[in-house]
């Protein structure tokens, strides 16, 4: 698969094991300087395991930004509510 040159040269953190296990690397979205991108992605996540991976990468690499952690918390609540119905 071809990768745009800018993406290939990016110095963002990478989590290939998570990408293999979960189908995506959370750091790809979390490394954005625009908060809307990771928040939008988090709102679309359907699996608790992937949310946990996002939380771990966010805390480890980006210090646990409030807006991102709040989005993860909110999504966990939504998934919990949907699962109990």
XYZ file of C-alpha atoms in Angstrom:
85
model
C 0.000 0.000 0.000
C 1.332 3.403 -0.917
C 1.587 6.002 1.832
C 1.661 9.733 1.140
C 5.167 11.106 1.627
C 4.083 13.452 4.428
C 2.527 10.569 6.363
C 5.567 8.377 5.817
C 7.852 11.073 7.224
C 5.631 11.864 10.197
C 7.269 11.629 13.594
C 4.053 10.675 15.359
C 4.162 7.694 17.692
C 3.162 4.381 16.173
C 1.533 1.349 17.734
C 1.750 -1.444 15.153
C 0.618 -4.131 17.610
C -2.612 -2.259 18.311
C -3.050 -1.671 14.587
C -2.682 -5.397 13.955
C -4.991 -6.433 16.800
C -7.645 -3.727 16.470
C -7.417 -2.703 12.827
C -6.161 0.830 13.474
C -3.479 2.750 15.315
C -5.050 5.231 17.771
C -1.977 7.464 17.560
C -2.891 8.194 13.939
C -5.950 10.137 15.085
C -4.752 11.247 18.511
C -1.630 12.923 17.118
C -3.727 15.500 15.258
C -3.269 19.050 16.475
C -6.965 19.614 15.791
C -9.095 18.250 18.634
C -12.114 17.642 16.422
C -10.424 14.744 14.591
C -9.756 12.428 17.550
C -13.064 13.364 19.186
C -14.981 12.605 15.973
C -13.221 9.254 15.610
C -13.855 8.339 19.253
C -17.571 9.080 18.827
C -17.710 6.490 16.064
C -15.952 3.663 17.900
C -18.143 0.602 18.458
C -15.818 -1.609 20.548
C -14.815 -1.228 24.178
C -11.384 -2.745 23.495
C -10.561 -0.087 20.933
C -11.696 2.643 23.328
C -9.350 1.211 25.947
C -6.513 1.330 23.438
C -7.326 4.968 22.649
C -7.295 5.805 26.364
C -3.934 4.087 26.923
C -2.262 5.778 23.940
C -3.759 9.165 24.831
C -2.414 9.026 28.380
C 0.979 7.606 27.426
C 1.743 9.820 24.442
C -0.312 12.972 24.878
C -0.653 13.396 28.627
C -4.365 12.689 28.868
C -5.963 15.779 27.358
C -9.278 16.530 29.051
C -11.280 16.889 25.830
C -10.108 13.503 24.545
C -10.568 11.639 27.841
C -14.039 13.144 28.231
C -14.950 11.946 24.730
C -13.737 8.442 25.616
C -15.719 8.479 28.884
C -18.860 9.624 27.070
C -18.476 6.952 24.404
C -17.987 4.256 27.042
C -21.248 5.358 28.660
C -23.072 5.216 25.330
C -21.705 1.763 24.538
C -22.602 0.575 28.037
C -26.147 1.852 27.632
C -26.506 0.288 24.187
C -25.168 -3.020 25.485
C -27.650 -3.177 28.347
C -30.710 -2.736 26.131
